[in-house]
Coordinates of N, CA and C in Angstrom, one line a residue:
M19 N -5.1 -51.6 75.0 CA -5.0 -50.5 74.0 C -5.9 -49.2 74.8
T20 N -5.3 -48.0 74.7 CA -6.1 -46.8 75.0 C -6.9 -45.8 73.8
R21 N -8.0 -45.6 74.5 CA -8.6 -44.5 73.0 C -8.3 -43.2 72.8
E22 N -8.2 -43.5 71.3 CA -7.3 -41.7 70.7 C -7.8 -40.8 71.1
L23 N -7.1 -39.8 71.3 CA -7.5 -38.6 71.8 C -7.8 -37.3 70.5
L24 N -8.7 -37.0 70.0 CA -8.6 -36.4 69.0 C -9.0 -34.6 69.5
Y25 N -7.9 -34.0 69.3 CA -7.9 -32.7 69.1 C -8.9 -31.5 68.3
R26 N -9.6 -31.2 68.9 CA -10.9 -29.7 68.1 C -10.2 -28.4 68.2
D27 N -8.3 -28.2 68.5 CA -8.4 -26.7 68.3 C -7.9 -26.6 66.9
S28 N -7.2 -25.7 66.8 CA -7.2 -24.7 65.4 C -6.4 -25.4 64.4
N29 N -5.9 -25.7 63.4 CA -4.8 -26.3 62.4 C -4.6 -25.7 60.9
L30 N -3.6 -25.0 61.0 CA -3.6 -24.4 60.0 C -3.6 -24.9 58.3
L31 N -3.7 -25.9 58.4 CA -3.7 -27.0 56.8 C -5.1 -27.3 56.9
D32 N -6.4 -27.1 58.0 CA -7.6 -27.2 58.5 C -8.7 -25.8 57.8
M33 N -7.7 -25.0 57.6 CA -8.6 -23.4 58.1 C -8.9 -22.9 56.3
T34 N -9.8 -21.9 56.5 CA -10.0 -21.2 55.2 C -9.1 -20.0 55.0
P35 N -8.5 -19.5 53.9 CA -7.8 -18.7 53.5 C -7.8 -17.5 54.7
I36 N -9.0 -16.6 54.8 CA -9.5 -15.2 56.0 C -8.9 -16.1 57.1
R37 N -9.3 -17.2 57.6 CA -9.1 -17.4 59.1 C -7.6 -18.0 59.2
F38 N -7.0 -18.5 58.4 CA -5.1 -18.8 58.1 C -4.7 -17.0 58.5
F39 N -5.0 -16.4 57.5 CA -4.3 -15.1 58.1 C -4.4 -14.5 58.9
E40 N -5.8 -15.2 59.4 CA -6.0 -13.8 61.0 C -5.3 -15.2 61.8
E41 N -5.4 -16.3 61.7 CA -4.4 -16.5 62.6 C -3.1 -16.6 62.5
M42 N -2.3 -16.1 61.2 CA -1.0 -15.7 61.3 C -0.6 -14.3 61.6
G43 N -1.5 -14.1 61.2 CA -1.4 -12.6 62.3 C -1.7 -12.0 63.7
R44 N -2.4 -13.0 64.2 CA -1.8 -13.5 65.6 C -0.8 -13.9 66.0
Q45 N -0.3 -14.5 65.2 CA 0.9 -15.1 65.7 C 2.3 -14.2 65.4
F46 N 2.0 -13.4 64.1 CA 3.3 -12.6 64.1 C 3.2 -11.5 65.4
F47 N 1.7 -11.1 65.5 CA 1.9 -10.0 66.9 C 2.0 -10.4 68.0
G48 N 2.6 -11.7 68.3 CA 2.5 -12.1 69.8 C 0.8 -12.5 70.0
E49 N -0.3 -12.8 69.6 CA -1.4 -13.2 70.4 C -1.6 -14.7 70.3
W50 N -0.8 -15.5 69.5 CA -0.9 -17.0 69.4 C -0.7 -17.6 70.6
R51 N -1.8 -18.3 70.9 CA -1.6 -18.6 72.3 C -2.4 -20.5 72.5
E52 N -2.0 -20.7 71.3 CA -2.5 -22.7 71.0 C -2.6 -23.6 72.3
N53 N -0.9 -23.0 73.0 CA -1.0 -23.8 73.9 C -1.1 -23.3 75.5
Q54 N -1.4 -22.0 75.6 CA -1.9 -21.2 76.3 C -3.0 -22.5 77.8
V55 N -3.3 -23.5 77.6 CA -3.9 -24.2 78.5 C -3.2 -25.5 78.3
K56 N -2.2 -25.5 79.5 CA -1.5 -27.0 79.5 C -2.2 -27.8 80.0
T57 N -2.7 -29.1 79.3 CA -3.9 -30.1 79.8 C -3.2 -31.5 79.9
D58 N -3.6 -32.1 81.1 CA -2.7 -33.7 81.0 C -4.0 -34.5 81.5
I59 N -4.4 -35.6 80.4 CA -5.5 -36.6 80.4 C -4.9 -37.8 80.7
H60 N -5.1 -38.3 81.2 CA -5.3 -39.6 81.9 C -6.1 -40.8 81.6
E61 N -6.4 -41.9 81.4 CA -7.1 -43.1 81.3 C -7.0 -44.4 82.3
T62 N -8.0 -44.2 83.0 CA -8.0 -45.6 83.6 C -8.9 -46.4 83.0
V63 N -9.2 -47.8 83.6 CA -10.5 -48.8 83.5 C -11.5 -47.7 83.8
T64 N -11.7 -47.1 84.8 CA -12.8 -46.9 85.0 C -13.6 -45.2 84.6
D65 N -12.4 -44.3 84.2 CA -12.7 -43.3 84.0 C -11.6 -42.1 82.9
Y66 N -12.0 -41.0 83.1 CA -11.0 -40.2 82.5 C -10.5 -39.4 83.5
L67 N -9.5 -38.9 83.9 CA -9.3 -37.8 84.6 C -8.1 -36.8 83.9
V68 N -8.8 -35.4 83.5 CA -8.6 -34.0 83.0 C -7.6 -33.3 84.0
E69 N -7.1 -32.6 83.9 CA -6.0 -31.7 84.5 C -5.7 -31.0 84.1
A70 N -6.1 -29.5 84.3 CA -5.7 -28.0 83.1 C -5.5 -26.9 83.8
E71 N -4.2 -26.6 83.2 CA -3.5 -25.3 84.1 C -4.2 -24.1 84.1
L72 N -5.2 -23.5 85.3 CA -5.4 -22.1 84.5 C -5.6 -21.4 85.2
P73 N -3.9 -21.0 85.5 CA -3.4 -19.7 86.8 C -4.2 -18.4 86.3
G74 N -4.4 -18.0 87.7 CA -5.1 -16.5 87.4 C -6.4 -16.6 87.1
I75 N -7.2 -17.3 86.5 CA -8.1 -16.9 86.0 C -9.4 -17.5 87.1
P76 N -9.9 -16.7 87.7 CA -11.6 -16.9 88.9 C -12.2 -18.0 88.6
K77 N -12.4 -18.9 89.7 CA -13.3 -19.9 89.6 C -14.5 -19.9 89.0
D78 N -15.1 -18.6 89.3 CA -16.2 -18.2 89.1 C -16.2 -17.9 87.2
N79 N -15.1 -17.5 86.2 CA -14.9 -17.4 84.9 C -14.8 -18.6 84.2
I80 N -14.8 -19.6 84.9 CA -14.7 -21.1 84.3 C -15.8 -21.7 83.7
V81 N -16.0 -22.3 82.7 CA -17.0 -23.1 82.6 C -16.4 -24.3 81.9
V82 N -16.9 -25.5 82.5 CA -16.9 -27.1 81.7 C -18.5 -27.2 81.1
H83 N -17.8 -27.9 79.8 CA -19.3 -28.4 79.5 C -19.2 -29.7 78.8
Y84 N -20.2 -30.8 78.6 CA -19.2 -32.1 77.8 C -20.7 -32.4 77.2
E85 N -20.6 -32.4 75.7 CA -21.7 -32.6 74.8 C -21.2 -32.9 73.6
D86 N -22.2 -34.4 73.6 CA -21.9 -34.6 72.0 C -20.3 -35.3 72.0
N87 N -20.0 -36.1 73.2 CA -19.0 -36.6 73.3 C -17.6 -35.8 73.2
I88 N -17.7 -34.3 73.3 CA -16.4 -33.2 73.4 C -16.6 -32.4 74.6
L89 N -15.6 -32.7 75.2 CA -14.9 -31.8 76.6 C -14.9 -30.5 76.3
T90 N -15.4 -29.5 76.7 CA -15.0 -28.1 76.6 C -14.8 -27.3 77.9
I91 N -13.4 -27.1 78.0 CA -13.3 -26.2 78.9 C -13.0 -24.8 78.4
E92 N -13.6 -22.9 79.2 CA -13.8 -22.1 78.8 C -13.0 -21.3 79.8
G93 N -12.8 -20.5 80.0 CA -12.3 -19.2 80.8 C -11.6 -17.8 80.3
Q94 N -11.7 -17.5 81.4 CA -11.4 -15.6 80.8 C -11.1 -15.1 82.3
Y95 N -10.3 -14.2 82.4 CA -9.6 -13.3 83.3 C -9.5 -11.8 82.5
C96 N -9.6 -11.1 83.6 CA -9.1 -9.3 82.9 C -7.9 -9.3 84.0
E97 N -7.3 -8.2 83.8 CA -5.7 -8.2 84.7 C -5.5 -6.3 84.4
E98 N -6.1 -5.5 85.0 CA -6.0 -4.4 85.1 C -5.0 -3.8 86.1
N99 N -4.1 -2.9 85.7 CA -2.4 -2.1 86.1 C -2.9 -0.5 86.1
Q100 N -3.1 -0.1 87.1 CA -2.9 1.3 87.3 C -1.5 2.0 88.2
V101 N -1.5 3.1 87.7 CA -0.3 3.7 88.1 C -0.8 5.4 88.8
H102 N -0.7 5.2 89.9 CA -1.4 6.8 90.4 C -0.5 8.1 90.4
H103 N -0.6 8.9 90.1 CA 0.6 9.9 90.3 C 0.5 10.8 91.8
A104 N 1.1 11.0 92.5 CA 1.0 11.5 94.5 C 0.1 12.4 94.4
R105 N -0.8 12.9 93.6 CA -1.3 13.8 93.6 C -2.9 13.1 93.1
G106 N -3.0 11.7 92.7 CA -4.0 11.5 92.1 C -4.6 11.3 91.1
N107 N -4.0 11.9 90.2 CA -4.3 12.3 89.1 C -3.6 10.6 88.4
L108 N -4.2 10.0 87.3 CA -4.0 8.8 86.9 C -3.1 9.4 85.8
I109 N -2.2 8.1 85.7 CA -1.0 8.8 85.0 C -1.3 7.5 83.3
R110 N -1.5 6.5 84.0 CA -1.5 5.3 83.1 C -2.4 4.1 83.4
S111 N -3.1 3.5 82.9 CA -4.5 2.4 83.3 C -3.7 1.7 82.1
E112 N -3.8 0.4 82.3 CA -3.2 -0.6 81.3 C -4.9 -1.9 81.8
R113 N -5.1 -2.5 80.5 CA -5.9 -4.1 80.9 C -5.7 -4.4 79.8
S114 N -6.0 -6.1 80.2 CA -5.9 -6.9 79.7 C -6.8 -8.1 79.8
Y115 N -7.5 -8.3 78.7 CA -8.8 -9.3 78.6 C -8.1 -10.5 77.6
Q116 N -8.7 -11.7 78.3 CA -8.0 -13.3 77.7 C -9.2 -13.7 77.9
K117 N -9.1 -14.7 76.7 CA -10.5 -15.6 76.9 C -9.5 -16.9 76.4
I118 N -9.6 -18.2 77.0 CA -9.1 -19.4 76.7 C -10.1 -20.2 76.3
R119 N -10.0 -21.4 75.4 CA -10.6 -22.3 75.2 C -10.3 -23.4 74.6
R120 N -10.3 -25.1 75.3 CA -9.9 -25.9 74.3 C -11.0 -26.8 74.6
Q121 N -10.6 -28.0 73.7 CA -11.9 -29.4 73.7 C -11.3 -30.2 73.0
F122 N -11.4 -31.6 73.9 CA -11.4 -33.0 73.6 C -12.8 -33.8 73.1
I123 N -12.0 -35.2 72.4 CA -13.1 -35.6 72.2 C -12.6 -37.0 73.5
L124 N -13.5 -37.2 74.1 CA -13.5 -38.6 75.2 C -15.3 -38.8 74.7
Q125 N -14.7 -40.4 74.3 CA -15.7 -40.9 74.6 C -16.5 -41.9 75.2
G126 N -17.9 -42.1 75.1 CA -17.7 -43.2 76.6 C -18.1 -42.7 78.1
V127 N -18.8 -41.3 78.3 CA -18.3 -40.8 79.3 C -19.9 -40.8 80.2
V128 N -20.3 -41.2 81.4 CA -21.9 -41.3 81.6 C -21.7 -39.9 82.5
K129 N -21.6 -38.5 81.7 CA -22.0 -37.1 82.3 C -22.7 -36.5 82.9
E130 N -23.9 -37.6 83.7 CA -24.4 -37.1 85.0 C -23.4 -37.1 85.8
Q131 N -22.7 -38.1 85.8 CA -21.5 -38.4 86.9 C -20.0 -37.5 87.0
I132 N -20.0 -36.5 86.0 CA -18.6 -35.6 85.6 C -18.5 -35.0 86.8
T133 N -17.2 -34.5 87.8 CA -17.4 -33.9 88.3 C -15.8 -33.1 88.4
A134 N -16.0 -32.2 88.8 CA -14.9 -30.9 88.3 C -14.5 -29.9 90.2
N135 N -13.1 -29.3 89.9 CA -12.1 -29.3 91.3 C -11.3 -28.1 90.9
Y136 N -11.7 -27.0 91.4 CA -10.6 -26.3 91.1 C -10.2 -25.4 92.2
E137 N -8.5 -26.0 92.3 CA -7.7 -25.6 93.4 C -6.5 -25.1 92.7
D138 N -5.9 -23.9 93.3 CA -4.5 -23.7 92.8 C -4.2 -23.3 91.7
G139 N -4.8 -23.0 91.2 CA -4.8 -23.1 89.6 C -5.3 -23.7 88.7
I140 N -5.6 -25.5 89.4 CA -5.4 -26.3 88.4 C -6.6 -27.0 88.6
L141 N -7.7 -27.0 87.4 CA -8.7 -27.5 87.3 C -8.7 -29.2 87.1
T142 N -9.6 -29.8 87.8 CA -9.4 -31.1 87.7 C -10.8 -31.9 87.6
I143 N -11.0 -32.7 86.3 CA -12.2 -33.2 85.8 C -12.2 -34.7 86.0
K144 N -13.2 -35.5 86.4 CA -13.2 -36.3 86.6 C -14.0 -37.0 85.5
L145 N -14.3 -37.6 84.4 CA -15.2 -38.2 83.8 C -14.9 -40.1 83.8
P146 N -16.1 -40.4 84.5 CA -16.8 -41.5 84.4 C -16.8 -42.3 83.4
K147 N -16.3 -43.5 82.7 CA -16.9 -44.2 82.1 C -17.8 -45.0 81.8
K148 N -19.1 -45.2 81.0 CA -19.9 -46.1 80.6 C -19.6 -47.3 80.9
Q149 N -20.2 -48.4 81.7 CA -19.9 -49.5 81.8 C -19.7 -50.7 80.8
S150 N -20.5 -50.3 79.8 CA -20.2 -50.9 78.7 C -18.8 -50.6 77.8
S151 N -18.2 -49.8 78.1 CA -17.2 -48.6 77.0 C -15.8 -49.3 78.3
R152 N -15.5 -50.0 79.6 CA -14.7 -50.3 79.8 C -14.0 -51.7 79.6
R153 N -13.0 -51.4 79.1 CA -12.4 -52.6 79.0 C -11.5 -53.6 80.2
I154 N -12.1 -54.6 80.8 CA -11.8 -55.2 81.3 C -11.0 -56.6 81.0
K155 N -9.8 -56.9 81.1 CA -9.1 -57.8 81.4 C -9.7 -59.3 82.2
Q156 N -10.0 -60.3 81.7 CA -10.8 -61.6 81.9 C -10.2 -62.7 81.3
A157 N -9.8 -63.2 82.4 CA -8.8 -65.1 81.9 C -10.5 -65.9 81.4
I158 N -10.0 -66.7 80.3 CA -11.1 -67.3 79.7 C -10.4 -68.8 79.8
P159 N -11.3 -69.5 80.7 CA -11.0 -70.9 81.2 C -10.3 -71.7 79.6
I160 N -9.8 -72.7 79.6 CA -9.3 -73.4 79.3 C -10.1 -75.2 79.0
D161 N -10.8 -75.6 78.7 CA -11.4 -76.8 78.9 C -10.1 -78.1 78.2

């Protein structure tokens, strides 16, 4: 049996009325990004392996935390589009700033041994489990 994975993302049913309308406004105006970070989480006997898609986000703008059994992945990026007239006068300038954040509850992890790698827009995090939380199938001798 694998451990149950609990999500700490926004849930419309658990929101205050103010937060509910704030999130509904974001959804209506196209700013709803609940599934913005596509994430796969695998569990083995010895560790968890998290793979998160963060395309376009520079490595320096990604922060990973593990506190109180909660893995947090945060990132931000800025996209700037500028179109110049042939004479050098600025005709149009657009900027887009975006922050992402995902949290997962993963219990029984050795915090000091967590490793992370970022390559080709994929963040890979390996979270080794504590020895006591590892479930090893062992045959029991029968007399």
